[in-house]
Amino acid sequence: MDLARRMFMGQLARFTAGASLVPLATVAEAAINEQPPRRGGDPAKRYAMLIDLRRCIGCQACTVSCHLENDAPLGKFRTIVSQYEVDDPETGDMSTFFLPRLCNHCDNPPCVPVCPVQATYQQEDGIVVVDAERCVGCAYCVQACPYDARFINDKTQTADKCTFCTHRLEAGLLPACVESCVGGARIIGDLNDPESTISKMVAEHHGELKVLQPEKGTSPHVFYLGMDERFIDRPEAFASIWDIHGKDNEELHYEFSGH
Amino acid sequence: MNSAVIEILAPRYQIAWYPWAVQYFFMIALAYASLWLALPGLLGAARWKATARFAMLGAMTTAIVAPIALLADLHQPLRFWHFYAYFTPWSWMSIGSLMLPPFVFAIIALAWLVWREPMLVWRQRGDLFGMIARLVTLGSWQTPRLLVVTLALATTALSLGIAVYTGSEVAIVKGRPLWNTVWLLPFFATTGLIGAGGLVLLLSRIAGPRDPDTARNMLWVVSAAAVATAGVALMWVLEGLYMENSSVAAALRSVRHSAEWRSTSAWGLGVGTALTLGCLLLLWRKPQRGWSWIVGLVALHLAWMARWVVLMDVQTVQKQTAGYLEYTVGWGSSGWLGVVGTFGLWIALILVIDMLVPWRGALGGTAADAPDTTPDYSAKGAASHG
């Protein structure tokens, strides 16, 4: 009798404890503004990109091929190569510096926890994607990204960004920007595979690799080789392209900037 | 810092939140701050009852217009139901979407409770207004005072949630260093109080009956809120000087290199100082208090401008490329039309309520008997509250 009662009470305690824990567990998947669990994608992989700036010639083939592949609206870019004139601190000579920019597929992506409808999420393979069917176009993620990697697509009125061309990766193809890079500057691969080219390059150049705005704590997964330190944060640069004014002192926009 | 870096090619990144966002943050701050101004009167403070009448009109109308502006800022407004289908407890915006409807409905319910008392008198009328009064009051029972007090306290609790979420939503954005400071929360609240105080001063001038207590209360509130705002700004700067704070660093950089930011800062500081001095002058010189409505207009301007600077101007500071976006507000619905439309809707709502509800008679006030008679300004507000 006692034993039966004890067993019953034990079962009851387990049941009630379980019942109280289940909803708590689902509600408290993440604290406010912390990363929710990743979903989808291959959990065995961690995609990343390494950009060898020594090989980039600023031809914008990546920009154009990405635009064609992903049908981005004019004037908005999933990837683009910024171009700067810089002086050599030692010789004073001017040279050109190219900086390809794209989504950094951060390990701590600030764009993900802000999304109010879980339309933007990180896959288990590290790629950050947007479900355009669910996105409400609040642009909170656009504000949250410190890299300007996101924009509102004027055609779909939803958030848009680089996806490392997941649709191509799944088909065994390289992303459009990697495929079209004439200098072979962009290397994509799986960091979890020690035999991948990117893993080998990361191991070889570990001390020289740089990421953008590391102080933001986002842990970016686009690594730059041959990076000029002046461009890790917002460069203290003279924005010459925007300083061209017409005879009435109006700013002369280039053709895409009128959005 | 290296002046020899020249940006040759970079896109100029556009703004993602339109002036609709300013309208939302302005309206919702007026709503919760007006409620705070109405609270003492709702709880029974005699010298705050006239203030509460104006403040309830302000709170109720802004609480209705605010979510409309918010909805318009979505690029996919028809998908608003996704907020409720996919609740996301780790997103401040999602938490806000859950807080907003109860707050709006609570304010509407509170206004209904407060206004149905004077509306009971209109139930006897044979015209359209009588019919509406009979429908809206839901019977001729007297409003229990305990219910008003309870709902007022509950709505105030909800309003604190709204103040916290609207501030946090913006303050957690590390991508925009100028937003990324905890001082944004009290800044929104204190500038909201400046605006709400200004709104009450303005309403008491144009909607009457004018009330000496209201003028005095609101001049105190606006000047205290202005001083508090200055204190918040000072704390923000001090924190930046003594601690690692990228928000202040970004602000100083913006001001140093941009003539527009310099003039904006100077304007804000100038208007804030003038507003405080104006309040103190009118508190000191009682016969001149008829000019309080000008203080009200300036206060509303300051509260609106604070949000414009925080939400719009900050978006023109490029995140990782050089320079600033030369943003010009368009004429369409994402620009001035949205701004004017929101204000138009708000004024229309005030006029409709003014026509259908004898709100001046709430909380023991003296109501105009008929909606088509001019309010009797000679009454100078309820003498019983003096």
XYZ file of C-alpha atoms in Angstrom:
645
model
C 0.000 0.000 0.000
C 2.717 2.414 1.037
C 4.831 1.372 -1.883
C 1.925 1.836 -4.260
C 1.216 5.254 -2.847
C 4.862 6.209 -3.047
C 5.029 5.102 -6.647
C 1.880 7.020 -7.451
C 3.180 10.157 -5.763
C 6.465 9.735 -7.581
C 4.701 9.435 -10.902
C 2.559 12.428 -10.077
C 5.592 14.516 -9.127
C 7.362 13.521 -12.326
C 4.280 14.320 -14.368
C 3.676 17.724 -12.821
C 7.346 18.667 -12.916
C 7.425 17.666 -16.557
C 4.252 19.557 -17.322
C 5.596 22.718 -15.750
C 8.947 22.381 -17.458
C 7.691 21.774 -20.980
C 6.072 25.136 -21.634
C 8.880 26.940 -19.822
C 11.425 25.184 -22.006
C 9.641 26.189 -25.196
C 9.179 29.788 -24.110
C 12.703 30.227 -22.801
C 14.548 28.930 -25.873
C 16.561 32.136 -25.758
C 16.731 35.174 -23.503
C 15.723 38.521 -25.016
C 18.029 39.415 -27.898
C 20.026 36.193 -27.620
C 20.481 33.620 -30.335
C 17.602 31.183 -30.818
C 18.406 27.569 -31.796
C 19.613 27.076 -35.372
C 17.428 25.083 -37.733
C 17.708 23.436 -41.144
C 20.894 22.906 -43.102
C 23.562 20.264 -42.599
C 24.548 20.117 -38.899
C 27.850 18.456 -39.813
C 29.042 21.499 -41.773
C 30.071 25.090 -40.981
C 30.314 27.117 -44.154
C 32.648 30.102 -44.241
C 34.411 32.242 -46.829
C 37.988 33.382 -47.039
C 38.746 36.351 -49.287
C 42.344 36.660 -50.409
C 42.539 40.406 -50.982
C 45.928 40.036 -52.636
C 44.116 38.351 -55.513
C 41.185 40.768 -55.840
C 41.465 43.147 -58.820
C 38.167 44.955 -58.216
C 36.599 43.837 -61.482
C 33.103 43.521 -59.889
C 32.489 40.223 -61.689
C 31.228 38.897 -58.336
C 28.862 41.873 -57.996
C 27.414 41.364 -61.471
C 27.134 37.575 -61.306
C 25.462 37.794 -57.881
C 23.008 40.321 -59.235
C 22.129 38.054 -62.149
C 21.955 34.923 -60.027
C 19.853 36.375 -57.237
C 17.799 38.988 -59.085
C 18.565 41.819 -56.701
C 16.974 45.179 -57.533
C 19.122 47.885 -59.126
C 21.211 49.820 -56.635
C 21.033 47.149 -53.921
C 23.695 44.526 -53.560
C 24.129 41.195 -51.825
C 27.819 41.612 -52.506
C 29.869 44.500 -53.870
C 33.528 45.463 -53.967
C 34.250 48.791 -52.287
C 37.171 50.656 -53.823
C 39.516 53.064 -52.049
C 42.578 55.121 -52.834
C 45.038 54.759 -49.963
C 48.496 56.008 -49.293
C 51.339 53.824 -48.219
C 52.203 54.944 -44.671
C 55.920 54.453 -45.383
C 56.431 55.685 -48.933
C 53.425 57.980 -49.241
C 52.587 56.469 -52.634
C 48.917 56.098 -53.494
C 47.532 52.698 -54.329
C 44.110 51.157 -54.781
C 42.501 48.940 -52.181
C 39.565 46.684 -52.942
C 37.273 45.362 -50.252
C 34.642 42.804 -51.271
C 31.688 42.985 -48.881
C 28.922 40.464 -48.280
C 27.026 38.875 -45.405
C 29.506 37.625 -42.826
C 27.301 34.705 -41.756
C 28.347 35.518 -38.190
C 28.375 32.950 -35.433
C 26.509 35.500 -33.325
C 24.410 37.202 -36.016
C 22.734 40.348 -34.572
C 20.110 40.218 -37.336
C 18.625 36.896 -36.162
C 17.320 37.514 -32.613
C 15.719 40.852 -33.576
C 13.432 39.319 -36.222
C 9.938 39.449 -34.680
C 8.515 36.555 -36.717
C 11.530 34.195 -36.966
C 11.639 34.787 -40.715
C 15.390 35.249 -40.567
C 17.297 32.391 -39.011
C 20.614 30.660 -38.974
C 20.928 27.179 -40.421
C 22.920 24.542 -38.604
C 25.611 24.937 -41.251
C 26.053 28.579 -40.184
C 24.348 30.181 -43.175
C 21.936 32.997 -42.285
C 18.847 33.010 -44.480
C 15.494 34.815 -44.787
C 12.135 33.156 -45.315
C 10.640 35.711 -47.703
C 7.189 34.170 -47.322
C 7.160 34.898 -43.615
C 9.091 38.210 -43.532
C 6.890 41.210 -42.676
C 9.397 43.741 -44.009
C 9.885 45.536 -40.693
C 13.559 46.121 -41.610
C 14.657 45.582 -38.003
C 17.322 43.144 -39.267
C 18.523 45.751 -41.776
C 19.126 48.124 -38.860
C 20.723 45.420 -36.710
C 23.366 44.340 -39.217
C 26.543 46.378 -38.679
C 27.836 45.393 -42.131
C 25.008 46.779 -44.296
C 24.685 43.268 -45.670
C 20.894 43.446 -45.653
C 18.407 45.539 -47.550
C 14.714 45.638 -48.315
C 14.201 44.169 -51.770
C 11.978 46.610 -53.659
C 10.499 43.793 -55.733
C 9.497 41.501 -52.878
C 9.199 44.166 -50.125
C 10.991 41.768 -47.789
C 14.476 41.586 -46.299
C 17.143 40.306 -48.674
C 20.757 39.265 -48.212
C 23.580 37.002 -49.334
C 22.839 33.345 -48.637
C 26.218 31.984 -49.776
C 23.984 30.851 -52.694
C 22.612 27.942 -50.628
C 20.540 26.856 -53.618
C 23.767 26.380 -55.588
C 25.650 24.761 -52.703
C 22.845 22.225 -52.326
C 23.163 21.423 -56.047
C 26.906 20.917 -55.655
C 27.769 24.257 -57.296
C 29.871 27.134 -56.040
C 28.215 30.457 -55.144
C 27.949 32.805 -58.148
C 30.542 35.220 -56.750
C 33.070 32.449 -56.140
C 32.443 30.894 -59.542
C 32.954 34.167 -61.368
C 35.938 35.519 -59.428
C 38.666 35.894 -62.041
C 41.486 36.070 -59.522
C 40.270 33.156 -57.441
C 40.156 35.471 -54.443
C 37.013 34.000 -52.897
C 37.278 30.596 -51.278
C 34.198 28.982 -49.746
C 34.143 25.733 -47.861
C 33.363 23.731 -44.758
C 35.396 24.677 -41.681
C 34.430 21.376 -40.032
C 36.241 19.450 -42.765
C 39.993 19.646 -42.048
C 40.730 18.630 -45.636
C 38.766 21.510 -47.220
C 40.763 24.279 -48.941
C 39.383 26.889 -46.563
C 40.348 24.859 -43.470
C 43.865 24.449 -44.792
C 44.169 28.151 -45.613
C 42.774 29.167 -42.227
C 45.350 26.900 -40.567
C 48.153 28.254 -42.743
C 47.347 31.970 -42.391
C 45.742 31.912 -38.983
C 47.619 34.900 -37.571
C 47.074 37.078 -40.648
C 43.336 36.656 -41.087
C 41.090 39.571 -40.206
C 37.338 40.002 -39.839
C 35.254 43.189 -40.028
C 34.323 45.038 -36.818
C 35.415 42.260 -34.435
C 34.642 44.469 -31.411
C 30.929 44.083 -32.120
C 31.191 40.478 -30.907
C 29.416 39.097 -33.958
C 32.123 36.528 -34.777
C 32.027 36.959 -38.569
C 32.742 33.967 -40.789
C 34.092 35.848 -43.780
C 37.852 36.053 -43.264
C 40.097 38.499 -45.080
C 43.692 37.770 -46.005
C 45.908 40.754 -46.779
C 43.608 43.209 -45.006
C 44.595 46.840 -44.433
C 43.867 47.542 -40.754
C 42.296 50.901 -41.632
C 39.278 49.140 -43.110
C 38.368 46.797 -40.287
C 36.066 49.459 -38.869
C 34.246 52.239 -40.677
C 37.149 53.860 -42.552
C 38.001 57.474 -41.866
C 37.757 58.190 -45.542
C 36.837 61.041 -47.808
C 33.678 60.043 -49.664
C 34.733 61.382 -53.033
C 32.037 59.724 -55.128
C 29.311 61.622 -53.281
C 31.089 64.931 -53.399
C 30.408 65.600 -57.053
C 27.920 68.437 -57.284
C 26.170 69.967 -60.268
C 26.160 73.635 -61.213
C 23.233 74.287 -58.856
C 25.163 72.536 -56.101
C 22.825 69.560 -56.190
C 24.399 66.211 -55.549
C 24.952 64.296 -58.754
C 23.647 60.858 -58.020
C 24.887 57.961 -59.975
C 22.200 56.077 -61.763
C 21.239 53.615 -59.024
C 21.087 55.834 -55.983
C 17.638 57.278 -56.493
C 15.798 54.634 -54.470
C 42.437 58.466 -38.653
C 44.024 58.850 -42.011
C 42.996 61.669 -44.260
C 44.658 60.057 -47.239
C 41.983 57.409 -47.658
C 39.577 58.249 -50.452
C 36.458 56.234 -51.085
C 36.161 55.774 -54.831
C 33.331 53.290 -55.113
C 30.744 52.242 -52.548
C 26.981 52.095 -52.591
C 25.166 54.584 -50.457
C 22.962 52.584 -48.157
C 19.414 53.900 -47.925
C 17.271 54.311 -44.834
C 15.129 51.306 -43.878
C 12.735 52.906 -41.391
C 10.676 55.714 -42.857
C 9.112 58.793 -41.176
C 6.220 56.469 -40.248
C 8.537 55.187 -37.503
C 8.954 58.722 -36.146
C 5.182 59.109 -36.146
C 4.747 55.846 -34.260
C 7.386 56.597 -31.631
C 6.002 60.129 -31.239
C 2.367 59.064 -30.925
C 2.980 56.131 -28.624
C 5.151 58.273 -26.334
C 2.406 60.915 -26.223
C -0.068 58.135 -25.403
C 1.803 56.680 -22.441
C 3.051 60.029 -21.127
C -0.437 61.564 -21.405
C -1.752 58.637 -19.396
C 0.827 59.360 -16.700
C -0.365 62.992 -16.637
C -3.974 61.825 -16.339
C -3.235 59.395 -13.519
C -3.280 61.777 -10.505
C -6.652 63.167 -11.591
C -8.040 59.688 -12.240
C -6.947 58.630 -8.759
C -8.768 61.610 -7.271
C -6.315 64.502 -6.948
C -8.662 67.480 -7.201
C -6.196 69.948 -8.723
C -5.283 67.450 -11.450
C -8.804 66.614 -12.624
C -8.928 69.245 -15.363
C -5.466 68.093 -16.500
C -6.736 64.511 -16.575
C -9.637 65.490 -18.849
C -7.293 66.945 -21.493
C -4.695 64.221 -21.000
C -7.246 61.429 -21.487
C -8.310 62.990 -24.790
C -4.644 63.111 -25.832
C -3.862 59.583 -24.602
C -6.867 57.946 -26.240
C -6.460 59.589 -29.654
C -2.693 59.046 -29.899
C -3.033 55.434 -28.737
C -5.339 54.770 -31.682
C -3.247 56.566 -34.312
C 0.135 55.155 -33.178
C -0.394 51.524 -34.251
C -1.666 52.685 -37.646
C 1.600 54.531 -38.266
C 3.507 51.471 -37.053
C 1.626 49.219 -39.444
C 2.402 51.588 -42.308
C 6.139 51.318 -41.615
C 6.055 47.605 -42.415
C 6.919 46.868 -46.024
C 4.349 44.053 -45.872
C 1.589 45.545 -43.698
C -0.937 42.847 -44.588
C 1.323 40.283 -42.991
C 0.938 41.905 -39.534
C -0.789 38.738 -38.340
C 2.574 36.935 -38.623
C 3.502 38.735 -35.398
C 0.841 36.735 -33.604
C 1.181 33.486 -35.553
C 4.945 33.309 -34.891
C 5.454 34.872 -31.480
C 9.183 35.304 -30.831
C 9.947 35.909 -27.146
C 13.622 36.782 -27.795
C 12.765 39.721 -30.090
C 11.913 43.084 -28.505
C 9.722 43.930 -31.483
C 7.732 40.726 -31.034
C 7.357 41.372 -27.304
C 6.158 44.855 -28.207
C 3.615 43.478 -30.652
C 2.131 41.516 -27.779
C 2.105 44.500 -25.410
C 0.660 47.035 -27.807
C -2.925 45.776 -28.317
C -3.685 45.341 -24.566
C -2.302 48.832 -23.940
C -4.384 50.412 -26.712
C -7.536 48.569 -25.679
C -6.971 49.399 -22.004
C -6.667 53.113 -22.822
C -9.828 52.974 -24.936
C -11.642 51.153 -22.114
C -10.391 53.674 -19.570
C -11.525 56.595 -21.725
C -14.887 54.893 -22.162
C -15.284 54.471 -18.403
C -14.323 58.081 -17.749
C -16.404 59.553 -20.571
C -19.554 57.484 -20.190
C -20.407 59.366 -17.020
C -21.039 62.703 -18.780
C -22.512 60.748 -21.694
C -25.249 59.408 -19.413
C -26.795 62.902 -19.458
C -27.015 62.752 -23.246
C -29.016 59.513 -23.143
C -32.156 61.662 -22.700
C -31.604 63.539 -25.953
C -33.825 62.719 -28.870
C -31.237 63.413 -31.597
C -28.446 61.401 -33.149
C -26.077 62.243 -30.290
C -28.581 60.821 -27.832
C -28.831 57.637 -29.837
C -25.035 57.271 -29.914
C -24.879 57.999 -26.167
C -27.499 55.307 -25.481
C -25.526 52.812 -27.573
C -22.075 53.641 -26.220
C -22.864 53.916 -22.511
C -24.266 50.337 -22.388
C -26.950 51.088 -19.830
C -27.483 53.860 -17.351
C -25.482 52.363 -14.458
C -23.094 54.668 -12.620
C -19.401 54.000 -13.300
C -17.912 52.453 -10.132
C -14.985 54.565 -8.994
C -13.047 51.483 -7.950
C -13.212 50.212 -11.533
C -11.758 53.476 -12.889
C -8.941 53.427 -10.324
C -8.149 49.756 -10.957
C -8.146 50.123 -14.727
C -6.108 53.337 -14.515
C -3.438 51.550 -12.466
C -3.482 48.496 -14.752
C -3.162 50.673 -17.870
C -0.288 52.552 -16.254
C 1.454 49.227 -15.620
C 0.990 48.363 -19.307
C 2.280 51.809 -20.288
C 5.523 51.167 -18.401
C 5.932 48.040 -20.516
C 5.406 50.109 -23.678
C 7.977 52.690 -22.551
C 10.524 49.959 -21.799
C 9.961 48.062 -25.047
C 10.034 51.087 -27.368
C 13.307 52.213 -25.799
C 14.913 48.764 -25.671
C 13.909 47.918 -29.227
C 16.113 50.727 -30.526
C 18.757 50.721 -27.787
C 19.875 47.116 -28.399
C 20.846 47.765 -32.027
C 24.639 47.475 -31.997
C 24.710 48.002 -35.740
C 23.929 51.674 -35.151
C 26.274 52.840 -32.391
C 24.319 56.066 -31.870
C 21.302 54.036 -30.772
C 23.209 51.505 -28.743
C 22.909 53.125 -25.312
C 20.714 52.399 -22.315
C 20.157 56.153 -21.913
C 17.811 56.035 -24.902
C 15.096 54.525 -22.658
C 14.835 57.457 -20.210
C 15.415 59.863 -23.131
C 12.306 58.611 -24.937
C 10.296 58.755 -21.703
C 11.348 62.272 -20.639
C 10.930 63.748 -24.126
C 7.567 61.950 -24.262
C 6.570 63.773 -21.087
C 7.670 67.082 -22.605
C 5.411 66.370 -25.589
C 2.460 65.206 -23.510
C 2.701 68.265 -21.255
C 2.809 70.454 -24.353
C -0.191 68.656 -25.810
C -2.259 69.270 -22.671
C -1.289 72.968 -22.715
C -2.311 73.213 -26.354
C -5.589 71.310 -25.875
C -6.497 73.437 -22.871
C -6.063 76.531 -25.075
C -7.929 75.379 -28.194
C -10.474 72.962 -26.723
C -11.054 74.721 -23.422
C -12.273 75.367 -20.847
C -8.997 76.899 -19.761
C -7.915 75.934 -16.310
C -5.318 77.701 -14.140
C -4.332 74.497 -12.342
C -3.670 72.737 -15.635
C -1.418 75.545 -16.876
C 0.569 75.522 -13.640
C 0.806 71.706 -13.478
C 1.910 71.378 -17.073
C 4.451 74.200 -16.938
C 6.016 72.380 -14.004
C 5.892 69.022 -15.784
C 7.395 70.348 -19.023
C 10.185 72.233 -17.284
C 10.983 69.281 -14.999
C 10.955 66.871 -17.962
C 13.213 69.233 -19.934
C 15.681 69.368 -17.038
C 15.458 65.561 -16.721
C 16.169 65.208 -20.465
C 19.222 67.429 -20.085
C 20.278 65.243 -17.150
C 19.900 62.092 -19.245
C 21.950 63.646 -22.063
C 24.602 64.696 -19.558
C 24.788 61.217 -18.050
C 25.167 59.775 -21.547
C 28.069 62.109 -22.334
C 29.704 61.531 -18.930
C 29.460 57.789 -19.403
C 31.127 58.208 -22.773
C 33.930 60.268 -21.239
C 34.649 57.929 -18.348
C 33.791 54.585 -19.870
C 34.123 52.814 -23.168
C 30.947 53.891 -24.922
C 30.791 53.703 -28.678
C 27.487 55.592 -28.742
C 29.079 58.809 -27.520
C 32.147 58.301 -29.691
C 29.904 57.914 -32.752
C 27.927 61.006 -31.789
C 31.047 63.123 -31.392
C 32.383 61.870 -34.717
C 29.092 62.759 -36.371
C 29.111 66.241 -34.947
C 32.765 66.869 -35.687
C 32.567 66.032 -39.371
C 29.074 67.132 -40.266
C 27.775 70.679 -40.349
C 24.206 69.374 -40.347
C 24.731 67.407 -37.137
C 26.329 70.446 -35.540
C 23.363 72.639 -36.394
C 20.919 69.927 -35.271
C 22.642 69.657 -31.882
C 22.705 73.424 -31.488
C 19.008 73.675 -32.407
C 18.034 70.941 -29.927
C 20.035 72.536 -27.150
C 18.668 75.999 -27.981
C 15.022 74.918 -28.153
C 15.373 72.881 -24.941
C 16.867 75.829 -23.082
C 14.270 78.258 -24.457
C 11.491 75.855 -23.496
C 12.729 75.498 -19.911
C 13.191 79.239 -19.525
C 9.780 79.873 -21.093
C 8.111 77.529 -18.596
C 9.879 79.108 -15.643
C 9.036 82.611 -16.881
C 5.334 81.762 -17.156
C 5.355 80.086 -13.739
C 6.860 83.235 -12.307
C 4.629 85.694 -14.157
C 1.113 84.394 -13.661
C -0.724 87.081 -15.719
C 1.171 85.978 -18.834
C 0.100 82.332 -18.582
C -2.326 82.769 -21.439
C 0.751 82.309 -23.636
C 1.284 78.777 -22.313
C -0.025 77.327 -25.570
C 3.112 78.590 -27.315
C 5.179 76.645 -24.789
C 2.933 73.687 -25.654
C 3.714 73.993 -29.353
C 7.445 74.271 -28.693
C 7.280 71.247 -26.373
C 5.517 69.182 -29.048
C 8.111 70.300 -31.586
C 10.954 69.240 -29.291
C 9.429 65.828 -28.583
C 8.835 65.204 -32.288
C 12.236 66.496 -33.341
C 13.983 64.324 -30.740
C 12.492 61.290 -32.445
C 13.239 62.563 -35.917
C 16.913 63.044 -35.010
C 17.198 59.677 -33.266
C 15.354 57.619 -35.862
C 15.885 59.422 -39.181
C 19.110 61.404 -38.870
C 20.981 58.510 -37.285
C 20.088 56.363 -40.284
C 21.955 58.785 -42.543
C 25.235 58.000 -40.772
C 26.712 55.249 -42.917
C 27.641 52.120 -40.972
C 30.809 51.004 -42.687
C 31.377 53.320 -45.600
C 32.415 56.956 -45.587
C 30.174 59.977 -45.375
C 26.465 60.482 -44.837
C 23.375 59.695 -46.808
C 21.894 62.916 -48.177
C 18.376 61.910 -47.277
C 15.572 64.070 -48.525
C 12.070 63.323 -47.350
C 9.907 62.359 -50.304
C 6.393 63.623 -50.918
C 4.826 60.156 -51.090
C 3.392 57.925 -48.413
C 6.890 57.024 -47.192
C 7.588 60.728 -46.689
C 5.615 63.858 -45.967
C 2.272 62.349 -46.964
C 2.698 59.822 -44.163
C 3.625 62.535 -41.670
C 0.777 64.862 -42.653
C -1.636 61.937 -42.952
C -0.888 60.731 -39.429
C -1.396 64.183 -37.971
C -4.540 64.635 -40.075
C -5.990 61.382 -38.799
C -5.153 62.388 -35.254
C -6.837 65.789 -35.542
C -9.860 64.174 -37.216
C -10.119 61.710 -34.342
C -9.978 64.521 -31.770
C -12.709 66.381 -33.662
C -14.954 63.304 -33.896
C -14.595 62.629 -30.167
C -15.149 66.293 -29.417
C -18.373 66.106 -31.412
C -19.724 62.822 -30.046
C -18.460 62.788 -26.465
C -19.048 65.494 -23.825
C -15.560 64.803 -22.458
C -15.312 68.181 -20.727
C -17.884 66.921 -18.242
C -15.818 63.914 -17.195
C -14.316 63.671 -13.692
C -16.652 66.290 -12.310
C -16.077 68.866 -15.024
C -18.732 71.112 -16.508
C -19.875 69.860 -19.884
C -21.376 71.878 -22.619
C -24.979 70.762 -22.851
C -25.197 70.388 -26.579
C -22.461 69.510 -29.036
C -23.374 72.363 -31.325
C -23.071 75.081 -28.701
C -19.806 76.862 -28.223
C -18.163 75.844 -24.953
C -18.554 78.495 -22.313
C -15.015 79.775 -21.868
C -16.145 82.304 -19.272
C -16.511 79.401 -16.871
C -12.702 79.253 -16.844
C -12.680 75.586 -15.972
C -14.499 73.989 -13.144
C -14.495 76.324 -10.203
C -15.064 73.342 -7.960
C -11.489 72.215 -8.589
C -9.846 75.523 -7.834
